[in-house]
């Protein structure tokens, strides 16, 4: 799968000429009128959810929000010089070791693994930062997914304005257009990786979540890194599913992809205090 610089990646997920297009929907419109859960569902299931399907999706996220205590313990033992981006890669790998779906590939497995990662990554970081004495953080189904993510990562429930701003950032971060992390995700999927391997590969490449900050104790960088990773998980899963579909339909199982990376990277997830 050689990488070139002469053409855009045209897929069912996005069109090269539209910098913010997801399966025919503009991200800018979703950011102003939809929720991140809507966009995540769209990426994973190829259609926007109706109210019942969206409620079921939120229920799945809530039910998946459990983390083995040993992962928290291991994360707390990481050296202070380890950046949030490096910690994310470690945590993703650890979560895969404790997931019964680990090692399985294909659309059904990728969807389940994506939900598990989206639900569990915030809990790991919340547990090590705001919940002491062995107390485990829990998802709050009364809040939107984005608002609960802010609560878990900052230790406080956001205001309505903060929730709207953060949700818009998450929606915009779920842009599936060509980028180094997308290409790495597709390559990992083509080589037979499960979603934990796909996400780890994406995190190691290019426009994935920033390592940012000097230490893992830098709160703003941790919040940004985890939030962006959670927003990108359904993107990487969707591209992984599409890559497998293309391999199944290609003669000899070989797909040649030419990609252009010409998108300026915008700063998302600015400190809530600066909104």
Coordinates of C-alpha atoms in Angstrom, one line a residue:
X1 CA 0.0 0.0 0.0
X2 CA 2.3 2.8 -1.2
X3 CA 1.8 6.3 0.0
X4 CA 1.9 9.0 -2.7
X5 CA 1.3 12.7 -2.8
X6 CA -0.7 13.1 -6.0
X7 CA -4.3 12.2 -5.2
X8 CA -6.9 12.3 -2.4
X9 CA -8.2 9.2 -0.6
X10 CA -11.8 8.8 -1.9
X11 CA -13.8 6.4 0.3
X12 CA -17.3 5.9 1.5
X13 CA -16.2 7.6 4.7
X14 CA -15.0 10.9 3.2
X15 CA -14.3 12.7 0.0
X16 CA -11.0 14.4 -0.7
X17 CA -12.6 17.6 -2.0
X18 CA -14.6 18.1 1.1
X19 CA -12.4 18.6 4.1
X20 CA -15.1 17.9 6.6
X21 CA -17.4 15.2 5.2
X22 CA -18.5 12.1 7.0
X23 CA -20.5 9.6 4.9
X24 CA -22.1 12.6 3.1
X25 CA -22.7 14.7 6.2
X26 CA -20.8 17.9 7.0
X27 CA -19.0 17.8 10.3
X28 CA -19.5 21.6 10.7
X29 CA -23.3 20.9 10.7
X30 CA -23.0 18.1 13.1
X31 CA -20.8 20.2 15.4
X32 CA -23.5 22.9 15.6
X33 CA -26.6 20.7 15.8
X34 CA -25.7 17.1 16.6
X35 CA -23.8 15.3 19.4
X36 CA -20.6 13.4 19.3
X37 CA -22.5 10.2 20.0
X38 CA -24.4 10.8 16.8
X39 CA -21.2 11.1 14.8
X40 CA -19.6 8.1 16.5
X41 CA -22.6 6.0 15.6
X42 CA -22.5 7.3 12.1
X43 CA -18.9 6.3 11.7
X44 CA -19.4 2.8 13.2
X45 CA -22.8 1.9 11.7
X46 CA -22.7 4.0 8.4
X47 CA -26.0 5.7 9.2
X48 CA -27.2 8.4 11.6
X49 CA -29.1 6.9 14.6
X50 CA -32.7 7.4 15.3
X51 CA -33.6 8.3 19.0
X52 CA -34.0 4.6 20.0
X53 CA -30.7 3.5 18.4
X54 CA -28.9 6.5 19.9
X55 CA -30.3 5.6 23.4
X56 CA -29.1 2.0 22.9
X57 CA -25.7 3.2 21.9
X58 CA -25.4 5.3 25.0
X59 CA -26.5 2.3 27.1
X60 CA -23.7 0.3 25.5
X61 CA -21.2 3.0 26.4
X62 CA -22.4 3.1 30.0
X63 CA -22.4 -0.7 30.4
X64 CA -18.9 -0.9 29.0
X65 CA -17.5 1.7 31.4
X66 CA -15.6 -0.7 33.7
X67 CA -11.8 -1.1 34.0
X68 CA -9.9 -3.9 35.8
X69 CA -8.3 -2.5 38.9
X70 CA -4.9 -3.9 37.8
X71 CA -4.8 -1.5 34.9
X72 CA -5.3 1.5 37.2
X73 CA -2.5 0.1 39.4
X74 CA -0.1 -0.4 36.5
X75 CA -0.9 3.1 35.1
X76 CA -0.2 4.7 38.5
X77 CA 3.3 3.1 38.4
X78 CA 4.4 4.8 35.1
X79 CA 7.3 7.2 35.5
X80 CA 6.3 10.9 35.7
X81 CA 8.3 11.7 32.6
X82 CA 5.9 9.6 30.5
X83 CA 3.7 11.9 28.3
X84 CA -0.1 11.5 28.0
X85 CA 0.4 10.2 24.4
X86 CA 2.8 7.5 25.6
X87 CA 0.4 6.6 28.4
X88 CA -2.5 6.3 26.0
X89 CA -0.6 3.7 23.9
X90 CA 0.2 1.7 27.1
X91 CA -3.3 1.9 28.4
X92 CA -4.8 0.8 25.0
X93 CA -2.5 -2.2 24.9
X94 CA -3.4 -3.1 28.5
X95 CA -7.1 -2.8 27.9
X96 CA -6.7 -5.2 25.0
X97 CA -5.1 -7.8 27.2
X98 CA -8.2 -7.9 29.4
X99 CA -10.8 -7.8 26.6
X100 CA -12.5 -11.1 25.6
X101 CA -12.9 -9.6 22.1
X102 CA -9.1 -8.9 21.8
X103 CA -7.7 -10.6 18.7
X104 CA -11.0 -10.7 16.8
X105 CA -11.4 -8.6 13.7
X106 CA -14.2 -7.7 11.4
X107 CA -17.0 -5.1 11.6
X108 CA -18.9 -6.7 14.6
X109 CA -15.7 -7.1 16.7
X110 CA -14.4 -3.6 15.8
X111 CA -17.7 -2.0 16.8
X112 CA -17.6 -3.7 20.2
X113 CA -14.0 -2.9 20.7
X114 CA -14.5 0.7 19.7
X115 CA -17.3 1.1 22.3
X116 CA -15.2 -0.5 25.0
X117 CA -12.3 1.8 24.3
X118 CA -14.4 5.0 24.1
X119 CA -16.0 4.1 27.4
X120 CA -12.9 2.8 29.3
X121 CA -10.1 5.2 28.3
X122 CA -11.5 8.1 30.3
X123 CA -12.1 6.0 33.3
X124 CA -8.4 4.9 33.5
X125 CA -7.2 8.5 33.6
X126 CA -10.0 9.6 35.9
X127 CA -9.2 6.9 38.4
X128 CA -5.5 7.8 38.6
X129 CA -6.2 11.6 39.0
X130 CA -9.4 12.2 40.9
X131 CA -10.4 9.0 42.6
X132 CA -8.2 7.9 45.4
X133 CA -8.2 5.2 48.1
X134 CA -9.3 2.6 45.5
X135 CA -12.6 4.2 44.6
X136 CA -13.5 3.6 41.0
X137 CA -15.0 6.2 38.8
X138 CA -18.3 5.5 37.1
X139 CA -20.0 6.8 34.0
X140 CA -23.0 9.1 34.6
X141 CA -25.8 8.2 32.2
X142 CA -27.6 11.4 33.1
X143 CA -25.0 13.5 31.3
X144 CA -24.3 13.5 27.6
X145 CA -21.2 11.4 26.6
X146 CA -19.2 14.6 26.0
X147 CA -20.2 16.2 29.3
X148 CA -19.4 13.1 31.2
X149 CA -16.0 12.9 29.5
X150 CA -15.3 16.4 30.7
X151 CA -16.4 15.5 34.2
X152 CA -14.2 12.4 34.3
X153 CA -11.1 14.2 32.9
X154 CA -11.4 17.4 34.8
X155 CA -13.1 16.4 38.0
X156 CA -16.0 18.7 37.6
X157 CA -19.3 18.8 35.6
X158 CA -19.1 21.3 32.8
X159 CA -21.4 24.2 32.3
X160 CA -23.8 24.1 29.4
X161 CA -21.6 26.4 27.4
X162 CA -18.5 24.3 28.2
X163 CA -20.3 21.2 27.2
X164 CA -21.4 22.6 23.9
X165 CA -17.8 23.9 23.1
X166 CA -16.2 20.6 24.1
X167 CA -18.8 18.5 22.1
X168 CA -18.1 20.6 19.0
X169 CA -14.3 20.0 19.4
X170 CA -15.0 16.2 19.7
X171 CA -17.2 16.2 16.6
X172 CA -14.6 18.1 14.6
X173 CA -11.8 15.8 15.9
X174 CA -13.8 12.9 14.4
X175 CA -12.9 14.0 10.9
X176 CA -12.1 10.8 8.9
X177 CA -10.2 12.6 6.1
X178 CA -6.7 11.3 5.1
X179 CA -4.0 11.8 7.7
X180 CA -1.0 9.8 8.9
X181 CA -2.9 8.3 11.8
X182 CA -5.7 7.1 9.4
X183 CA -3.2 5.6 7.0
X184 CA -1.5 3.8 9.9
X185 CA -4.9 2.5 11.1
X186 CA -5.7 1.1 7.7
X187 CA -2.3 -0.5 7.3
X188 CA -2.6 -2.2 10.7
X189 CA -6.1 -3.5 9.9
X190 CA -4.8 -4.8 6.5
X191 CA -2.1 -6.7 8.4
X192 CA -4.7 -8.5 10.6
X193 CA -4.6 -6.3 13.8
X194 CA -7.6 -6.1 16.1
X195 CA -8.8 -2.7 17.0
X196 CA -6.4 -2.4 19.9
X197 CA -3.6 -2.9 17.5
X198 CA -5.2 -0.5 15.0
X199 CA -5.5 2.2 17.6
X200 CA -2.0 1.7 18.9
X201 CA -0.6 2.0 15.4
X202 CA -2.6 5.2 14.8
X203 CA -1.4 6.7 18.1
X204 CA 2.2 6.1 17.0
X205 CA 1.8 8.1 13.8
X206 CA 1.5 11.7 12.7
X207 CA -1.7 13.5 13.7
X208 CA -2.7 11.2 16.5
X209 CA -3.3 12.7 20.0
X210 CA -0.4 15.0 21.0
X211 CA 2.1 13.7 23.6
X212 CA 2.0 17.3 24.8
X213 CA 3.3 18.7 28.1
X214 CA 6.3 17.7 30.2
X215 CA 4.7 15.1 32.4
X216 CA 1.6 13.0 32.7
X217 CA 0.5 15.3 35.6
X218 CA -0.1 18.2 33.2
X219 CA -3.9 18.3 33.5
X220 CA -4.8 20.3 30.3
X221 CA -2.6 18.1 28.1
X222 CA -4.0 14.9 29.6
X223 CA -7.6 16.1 29.0
X224 CA -6.8 17.1 25.4
X225 CA -4.9 13.9 24.6
X226 CA -7.6 11.5 26.0
X227 CA -10.5 13.5 24.5
X228 CA -8.9 13.5 21.1
X229 CA -8.1 9.8 21.3
X230 CA -11.7 9.0 22.3
X231 CA -13.0 11.1 19.4
X232 CA -10.6 9.3 16.9
X233 CA -11.4 5.8 18.0
X234 CA -14.6 5.5 15.8
X235 CA -12.7 7.1 13.0
X236 CA -9.9 4.5 13.1
X237 CA -12.5 1.7 13.6
X238 CA -14.5 2.9 10.5
X239 CA -11.4 3.0 8.4
X240 CA -10.3 -0.4 9.6
X241 CA -13.7 -1.9 8.7
X242 CA -13.5 -0.2 5.3
X243 CA -10.0 -1.5 4.7
X244 CA -11.1 -5.1 5.4
X245 CA -14.1 -4.7 3.1
X246 CA -11.8 -3.4 0.3
X247 CA -9.4 -6.3 0.8
X248 CA -12.3 -8.8 0.5
X249 CA -13.4 -7.3 -2.8
X250 CA -9.9 -6.7 -4.3
X251 CA -8.4 -9.3 -6.7
X252 CA -5.8 -11.3 -4.7
X253 CA -6.6 -9.3 -1.6
X254 CA -4.4 -6.4 -2.6
X255 CA -5.4 -2.8 -2.4
X256 CA -3.2 0.1 -3.6
X257 CA -4.0 3.4 -1.9
X258 CA -2.7 6.9 -2.8
X259 CA -3.1 9.5 -0.1
X260 CA -2.6 13.2 0.2
X261 CA -2.1 14.9 3.5
X262 CA -2.9 18.6 3.0
X263 CA -5.2 19.4 5.9
X264 CA -3.9 22.1 8.3
X265 CA -4.1 20.9 11.8
X266 CA -6.4 23.1 13.9
X267 CA -6.0 23.4 17.6
X268 CA -8.9 21.7 19.3
X269 CA -9.8 21.2 23.0
X270 CA -8.6 24.6 24.1
X271 CA -8.6 25.1 27.9
X272 CA -12.2 25.5 29.0
X273 CA -11.2 28.5 31.0
X274 CA -10.4 30.3 27.7
X275 CA -13.8 29.6 26.1

